[in-house]
mmCIF file with all atom_site columns, C-alpha atoms in Angstrom:
data_model
loop_
_atom_site.group_PDB
_atom_site.id
_atom_site.type_symbol
_atom_site.label_atom_id
_atom_site.label_alt_id
_atom_site.label_comp_id
_atom_site.label_asym_id
_atom_site.label_entity_id
_atom_site.label_seq_id
_atom_site.pdbx_PDB_ins_code
_atom_site.Cartn_x
_atom_site.Cartn_y
_atom_site.Cartn_z
_atom_site.occupancy
_atom_site.B_iso_or_equiv
_atom_site.pdbx_formal_charge
_atom_site.auth_seq_id
_atom_site.auth_comp_id
_atom_site.auth_asym_id
_atom_site.auth_atom_id
_atom_site.pdbx_PDB_model_num
ATOM 1   C CA . UNK E 1 1   ? -7.108  15.225  9.251   1.00 65.00 ? 1   UNK E CA 1
ATOM 2   C CA . UNK E 1 2   ? -3.571  16.101  8.216   1.00 80.00 ? 2   UNK E CA 1
ATOM 3   C CA . UNK E 1 3   ? -3.761  14.864  4.600   1.00 87.00 ? 3   UNK E CA 1
ATOM 4   C CA . UNK E 1 4   ? -5.670  16.315  1.644   1.00 90.00 ? 4   UNK E CA 1
ATOM 5   C CA . UNK E 1 5   ? -5.588  14.262  -1.563  1.00 89.00 ? 5   UNK E CA 1
ATOM 6   C CA . UNK E 1 6   ? -5.775  16.030  -4.927  1.00 90.00 ? 6   UNK E CA 1
ATOM 7   C CA . UNK E 1 7   ? -5.957  15.130  -8.608  1.00 88.00 ? 7   UNK E CA 1
ATOM 8   C CA . UNK E 1 8   ? -4.683  18.285  -10.342 1.00 90.00 ? 8   UNK E CA 1
ATOM 9   C CA . UNK E 1 9   ? -6.298  19.313  -13.599 1.00 92.00 ? 9   UNK E CA 1
ATOM 10  C CA . UNK E 1 10  ? -3.871  18.615  -16.404 1.00 91.00 ? 10  UNK E CA 1
ATOM 11  C CA . UNK E 1 11  ? -2.825  15.236  -14.966 1.00 89.00 ? 11  UNK E CA 1
ATOM 12  C CA . UNK E 1 12  ? -4.637  11.946  -15.534 1.00 88.00 ? 12  UNK E CA 1
ATOM 13  C CA . UNK E 1 13  ? -7.173  10.862  -12.939 1.00 89.00 ? 13  UNK E CA 1
ATOM 14  C CA . UNK E 1 14  ? -6.203  7.409   -11.645 1.00 83.00 ? 14  UNK E CA 1
ATOM 15  C CA . UNK E 1 15  ? -8.792  5.394   -9.721  1.00 83.00 ? 15  UNK E CA 1
ATOM 16  C CA . UNK E 1 16  ? -6.227  3.537   -7.592  1.00 84.00 ? 16  UNK E CA 1
ATOM 17  C CA . UNK E 1 17  ? -4.557  6.667   -6.179  1.00 87.00 ? 17  UNK E CA 1
ATOM 18  C CA . UNK E 1 18  ? -4.447  10.476  -6.209  1.00 90.00 ? 18  UNK E CA 1
ATOM 19  C CA . UNK E 1 19  ? -1.600  12.364  -7.829  1.00 88.00 ? 19  UNK E CA 1
ATOM 20  C CA . UNK E 1 20  ? -0.817  14.716  -4.917  1.00 91.00 ? 20  UNK E CA 1
ATOM 21  C CA . UNK E 1 21  ? -1.142  14.783  -1.153  1.00 88.00 ? 21  UNK E CA 1
ATOM 22  C CA . UNK E 1 22  ? -0.927  17.918  0.962   1.00 89.00 ? 22  UNK E CA 1
ATOM 23  C CA . UNK E 1 23  ? 0.265   17.262  4.505   1.00 87.00 ? 23  UNK E CA 1
ATOM 24  C CA . UNK E 1 24  ? -0.400  19.743  7.321   1.00 87.00 ? 24  UNK E CA 1
ATOM 25  C CA . UNK E 1 25  ? 0.284   17.654  10.427  1.00 81.00 ? 25  UNK E CA 1
ATOM 26  C CA . UNK E 1 26  ? 3.241   17.940  12.751  1.00 88.00 ? 26  UNK E CA 1
ATOM 27  C CA . UNK E 1 27  ? 4.485   14.338  13.054  1.00 93.00 ? 27  UNK E CA 1
ATOM 28  C CA . UNK E 1 28  ? 5.841   12.122  10.289  1.00 94.00 ? 28  UNK E CA 1
ATOM 29  C CA . UNK E 1 29  ? 5.214   8.391   10.555  1.00 95.00 ? 29  UNK E CA 1
ATOM 30  C CA . UNK E 1 30  ? 7.355   6.034   8.474   1.00 96.00 ? 30  UNK E CA 1
ATOM 31  C CA . UNK E 1 31  ? 6.035   2.483   8.180   1.00 96.00 ? 31  UNK E CA 1
ATOM 32  C CA . UNK E 1 32  ? 8.663   -0.112  7.277   1.00 97.00 ? 32  UNK E CA 1
ATOM 33  C CA . UNK E 1 33  ? 7.948   -2.183  4.189   1.00 97.00 ? 33  UNK E CA 1
ATOM 34  C CA . UNK E 1 34  ? 5.199   -4.628  5.114   1.00 98.00 ? 34  UNK E CA 1
ATOM 35  C CA . UNK E 1 35  ? 5.080   -8.072  3.541   1.00 98.00 ? 35  UNK E CA 1
ATOM 36  C CA . UNK E 1 36  ? 2.313   -10.668 3.736   1.00 98.00 ? 36  UNK E CA 1
ATOM 37  C CA . UNK E 1 37  ? 3.237   -12.100 7.129   1.00 97.00 ? 37  UNK E CA 1
ATOM 38  C CA . UNK E 1 38  ? 0.560   -12.794 9.677   1.00 96.00 ? 38  UNK E CA 1
ATOM 39  C CA . UNK E 1 39  ? 1.191   -11.956 13.359  1.00 95.00 ? 39  UNK E CA 1
ATOM 40  C CA . UNK E 1 40  ? 3.158   -15.207 13.743  1.00 96.00 ? 40  UNK E CA 1
ATOM 41  C CA . UNK E 1 41  ? 5.502   -14.441 10.850  1.00 95.00 ? 41  UNK E CA 1
ATOM 42  C CA . UNK E 1 42  ? 3.857   -16.949 8.490   1.00 96.00 ? 42  UNK E CA 1
ATOM 43  C CA . UNK E 1 43  ? 3.421   -15.878 4.859   1.00 97.00 ? 43  UNK E CA 1
ATOM 44  C CA . UNK E 1 44  ? -0.229  -15.402 3.888   1.00 97.00 ? 44  UNK E CA 1
ATOM 45  C CA . UNK E 1 45  ? -1.147  -16.298 0.300   1.00 96.00 ? 45  UNK E CA 1
ATOM 46  C CA . UNK E 1 46  ? 1.926   -18.056 -1.047  1.00 92.00 ? 46  UNK E CA 1
ATOM 47  C CA . UNK E 1 47  ? 1.832   -17.741 -4.871  1.00 94.00 ? 47  UNK E CA 1
ATOM 48  C CA . UNK E 1 48  ? -1.284  -15.516 -4.649  1.00 98.00 ? 48  UNK E CA 1
ATOM 49  C CA . UNK E 1 49  ? -0.496  -11.878 -5.425  1.00 98.00 ? 49  UNK E CA 1
ATOM 50  C CA . UNK E 1 50  ? -3.994  -10.605 -4.525  1.00 98.00 ? 50  UNK E CA 1
ATOM 51  C CA . UNK E 1 51  ? -3.908  -12.317 -1.116  1.00 98.00 ? 51  UNK E CA 1
ATOM 52  C CA . UNK E 1 52  ? -0.444  -10.946 -0.407  1.00 98.00 ? 52  UNK E CA 1
ATOM 53  C CA . UNK E 1 53  ? -1.411  -7.413  -1.441  1.00 98.00 ? 53  UNK E CA 1
ATOM 54  C CA . UNK E 1 54  ? -4.435  -7.614  0.853   1.00 98.00 ? 54  UNK E CA 1
ATOM 55  C CA . UNK E 1 55  ? -2.300  -8.764  3.803   1.00 98.00 ? 55  UNK E CA 1
ATOM 56  C CA . UNK E 1 56  ? 0.292   -6.043  3.171   1.00 98.00 ? 56  UNK E CA 1
ATOM 57  C CA . UNK E 1 57  ? -2.409  -3.346  3.291   1.00 97.00 ? 57  UNK E CA 1
ATOM 58  C CA . UNK E 1 58  ? -3.871  -4.862  6.452   1.00 97.00 ? 58  UNK E CA 1
ATOM 59  C CA . UNK E 1 59  ? -0.408  -4.933  8.044   1.00 97.00 ? 59  UNK E CA 1
ATOM 60  C CA . UNK E 1 60  ? 0.147   -1.263  7.181   1.00 97.00 ? 60  UNK E CA 1
ATOM 61  C CA . UNK E 1 61  ? -3.263  -0.485  8.704   1.00 97.00 ? 61  UNK E CA 1
ATOM 62  C CA . UNK E 1 62  ? -2.230  -2.316  11.884  1.00 97.00 ? 62  UNK E CA 1
ATOM 63  C CA . UNK E 1 63  ? 1.002   -0.327  12.094  1.00 97.00 ? 63  UNK E CA 1
ATOM 64  C CA . UNK E 1 64  ? -0.861  2.932   11.513  1.00 96.00 ? 64  UNK E CA 1
ATOM 65  C CA . UNK E 1 65  ? -3.459  2.118   14.167  1.00 96.00 ? 65  UNK E CA 1
ATOM 66  C CA . UNK E 1 66  ? -0.691  1.530   16.722  1.00 96.00 ? 66  UNK E CA 1
ATOM 67  C CA . UNK E 1 67  ? 0.277   5.228   16.444  1.00 95.00 ? 67  UNK E CA 1
ATOM 68  C CA . UNK E 1 68  ? -3.293  6.544   16.262  1.00 95.00 ? 68  UNK E CA 1
ATOM 69  C CA . UNK E 1 69  ? -3.365  6.875   12.482  1.00 94.00 ? 69  UNK E CA 1
ATOM 70  C CA . UNK E 1 70  ? -5.217  5.340   9.546   1.00 94.00 ? 70  UNK E CA 1
ATOM 71  C CA . UNK E 1 71  ? -4.929  5.294   5.766   1.00 94.00 ? 71  UNK E CA 1
ATOM 72  C CA . UNK E 1 72  ? -6.584  8.745   5.843   1.00 92.00 ? 72  UNK E CA 1
ATOM 73  C CA . UNK E 1 73  ? -3.254  10.001  7.248   1.00 94.00 ? 73  UNK E CA 1
ATOM 74  C CA . UNK E 1 74  ? -1.033  8.369   4.616   1.00 95.00 ? 74  UNK E CA 1
ATOM 75  C CA . UNK E 1 75  ? 0.755   10.873  2.403   1.00 94.00 ? 75  UNK E CA 1
ATOM 76  C CA . UNK E 1 76  ? 2.637   8.362   0.195   1.00 96.00 ? 76  UNK E CA 1
ATOM 77  C CA . UNK E 1 77  ? 2.750   4.632   -0.544  1.00 97.00 ? 77  UNK E CA 1
ATOM 78  C CA . UNK E 1 78  ? 5.464   2.671   -2.311  1.00 98.00 ? 78  UNK E CA 1
ATOM 79  C CA . UNK E 1 79  ? 4.621   -0.781  -3.634  1.00 98.00 ? 79  UNK E CA 1
ATOM 80  C CA . UNK E 1 80  ? 7.326   -3.251  -4.618  1.00 98.00 ? 80  UNK E CA 1
ATOM 81  C CA . UNK E 1 81  ? 6.196   -6.220  -6.745  1.00 98.00 ? 81  UNK E CA 1
ATOM 82  C CA . UNK E 1 82  ? 8.419   -9.148  -7.704  1.00 98.00 ? 82  UNK E CA 1
ATOM 83  C CA . UNK E 1 83  ? 8.698   -9.648  -11.490 1.00 98.00 ? 83  UNK E CA 1
ATOM 84  C CA . UNK E 1 84  ? 6.141   -6.924  -12.195 1.00 98.00 ? 84  UNK E CA 1
ATOM 85  C CA . UNK E 1 85  ? 4.311   -6.871  -15.510 1.00 98.00 ? 85  UNK E CA 1
ATOM 86  C CA . UNK E 1 86  ? 1.123   -4.983  -16.459 1.00 96.00 ? 86  UNK E CA 1
ATOM 87  C CA . UNK E 1 87  ? -0.741  -8.307  -16.630 1.00 98.00 ? 87  UNK E CA 1
ATOM 88  C CA . UNK E 1 88  ? -0.500  -8.428  -12.812 1.00 98.00 ? 88  UNK E CA 1
ATOM 89  C CA . UNK E 1 89  ? -2.502  -5.201  -12.369 1.00 96.00 ? 89  UNK E CA 1
ATOM 90  C CA . UNK E 1 90  ? -5.904  -6.942  -11.932 1.00 97.00 ? 90  UNK E CA 1
ATOM 91  C CA . UNK E 1 91  ? -4.479  -9.086  -9.091  1.00 98.00 ? 91  UNK E CA 1
ATOM 92  C CA . UNK E 1 92  ? -2.927  -6.023  -7.447  1.00 97.00 ? 92  UNK E CA 1
ATOM 93  C CA . UNK E 1 93  ? -6.209  -4.105  -7.654  1.00 96.00 ? 93  UNK E CA 1
ATOM 94  C CA . UNK E 1 94  ? -8.146  -7.130  -6.367  1.00 97.00 ? 94  UNK E CA 1
ATOM 95  C CA . UNK E 1 95  ? -5.928  -7.271  -3.288  1.00 97.00 ? 95  UNK E CA 1
ATOM 96  C CA . UNK E 1 96  ? -6.360  -3.551  -2.666  1.00 96.00 ? 96  UNK E CA 1
ATOM 97  C CA . UNK E 1 97  ? -10.131 -3.891  -3.086  1.00 96.00 ? 97  UNK E CA 1
ATOM 98  C CA . UNK E 1 98  ? -10.326 -6.777  -0.604  1.00 97.00 ? 98  UNK E CA 1
ATOM 99  C CA . UNK E 1 99  ? -8.272  -4.851  1.943   1.00 97.00 ? 99  UNK E CA 1
ATOM 100 C CA . UNK E 1 100 ? -10.403 -1.743  1.412   1.00 96.00 ? 100 UNK E CA 1
ATOM 101 C CA . UNK E 1 101 ? -13.549 -3.781  2.097   1.00 97.00 ? 101 UNK E CA 1
ATOM 102 C CA . UNK E 1 102 ? -12.088 -5.074  5.372   1.00 97.00 ? 102 UNK E CA 1
ATOM 103 C CA . UNK E 1 103 ? -10.816 -1.625  6.381   1.00 96.00 ? 103 UNK E CA 1
ATOM 104 C CA . UNK E 1 104 ? -14.035 0.168   5.451   1.00 94.00 ? 104 UNK E CA 1
ATOM 105 C CA . UNK E 1 105 ? -12.178 2.715   3.317   1.00 90.00 ? 105 UNK E CA 1
ATOM 106 C CA . UNK E 1 106 ? -10.307 2.858   0.042   1.00 86.00 ? 106 UNK E CA 1
ATOM 107 C CA . UNK E 1 107 ? -6.660  3.875   0.459   1.00 83.00 ? 107 UNK E CA 1
ATOM 108 C CA . UNK E 1 108 ? -5.813  6.204   -2.436  1.00 87.00 ? 108 UNK E CA 1
ATOM 109 C CA . UNK E 1 109 ? -2.772  8.339   -1.460  1.00 91.00 ? 109 UNK E CA 1
ATOM 110 C CA . UNK E 1 110 ? -0.118  9.015   -4.073  1.00 92.00 ? 110 UNK E CA 1
ATOM 111 C CA . UNK E 1 111 ? 1.619   5.746   -4.848  1.00 95.00 ? 111 UNK E CA 1
ATOM 112 C CA . UNK E 1 112 ? 4.661   4.492   -6.698  1.00 96.00 ? 112 UNK E CA 1
ATOM 113 C CA . UNK E 1 113 ? 4.776   0.919   -7.989  1.00 97.00 ? 113 UNK E CA 1
ATOM 114 C CA . UNK E 1 114 ? 8.201   -0.595  -8.595  1.00 98.00 ? 114 UNK E CA 1
ATOM 115 C CA . UNK E 1 115 ? 9.030   -3.951  -10.122 1.00 98.00 ? 115 UNK E CA 1
ATOM 116 C CA . UNK E 1 116 ? 11.849  -5.728  -8.288  1.00 98.00 ? 116 UNK E CA 1
ATOM 117 C CA . UNK E 1 117 ? 13.782  -8.939  -8.869  1.00 98.00 ? 117 UNK E CA 1
ATOM 118 C CA . UNK E 1 118 ? 13.197  -10.320 -5.368  1.00 98.00 ? 118 UNK E CA 1
ATOM 119 C CA . UNK E 1 119 ? 12.211  -9.436  -1.812  1.00 97.00 ? 119 UNK E CA 1
ATOM 120 C CA . UNK E 1 120 ? 13.452  -10.648 1.583   1.00 94.00 ? 120 UNK E CA 1
ATOM 121 C CA . UNK E 1 121 ? 12.235  -14.248 1.232   1.00 94.00 ? 121 UNK E CA 1
ATOM 122 C CA . UNK E 1 122 ? 11.252  -16.182 -1.916  1.00 95.00 ? 122 UNK E CA 1
ATOM 123 C CA . UNK E 1 123 ? 7.581   -16.525 -0.856  1.00 96.00 ? 123 UNK E CA 1
ATOM 124 C CA . UNK E 1 124 ? 7.011   -12.765 -0.775  1.00 98.00 ? 124 UNK E CA 1
ATOM 125 C CA . UNK E 1 125 ? 5.595   -11.295 -3.972  1.00 98.00 ? 125 UNK E CA 1
ATOM 126 C CA . UNK E 1 126 ? 4.856   -7.753  -2.743  1.00 98.00 ? 126 UNK E CA 1
ATOM 127 C CA . UNK E 1 127 ? 5.989   -5.249  -0.130  1.00 98.00 ? 127 UNK E CA 1
ATOM 128 C CA . UNK E 1 128 ? 4.234   -2.027  0.858   1.00 98.00 ? 128 UNK E CA 1
ATOM 129 C CA . UNK E 1 129 ? 5.752   0.922   2.694   1.00 97.00 ? 129 UNK E CA 1
ATOM 130 C CA . UNK E 1 130 ? 3.941   4.043   3.829   1.00 97.00 ? 130 UNK E CA 1
ATOM 131 C CA . UNK E 1 131 ? 4.607   7.567   5.033   1.00 96.00 ? 131 UNK E CA 1
ATOM 132 C CA . UNK E 1 132 ? 1.890   9.207   7.108   1.00 95.00 ? 132 UNK E CA 1
ATOM 133 C CA . UNK E 1 133 ? 1.440   12.600  8.718   1.00 95.00 ? 133 UNK E CA 1
ATOM 134 C CA . UNK E 1 134 ? -0.452  13.075  11.951  1.00 94.00 ? 134 UNK E CA 1
ATOM 135 C CA . UNK E 1 135 ? -1.158  16.003  14.274  1.00 88.00 ? 135 UNK E CA 1
#
């Protein structure tokens, strides 16, 4: 495995992600921002942040699998949420938890969450991009 995740002493331990990833692989994989589209381009979970988060994680997993990778190879995630406020955190974590259950693993690489005014189409509430490292 090309990624080692670390929570350094002296920094807070966050359940949803690790503070640092150490990458030792030889190939970088950049996954475009994934929204909550199904394979036919239909939005999954209109007006349901948890459902959209789940679909975004599943879409990233699909993209990773295509190149022989998984969330174990992800060095960094960036999450964009429309009109973010801390009150939305339980929905975000619910979506991650549901995706983790379907994937059989909990994705916890370093992550950055950014609130944005809008995404590509009005129905999309969240977008997830990933950088992975593979051998």
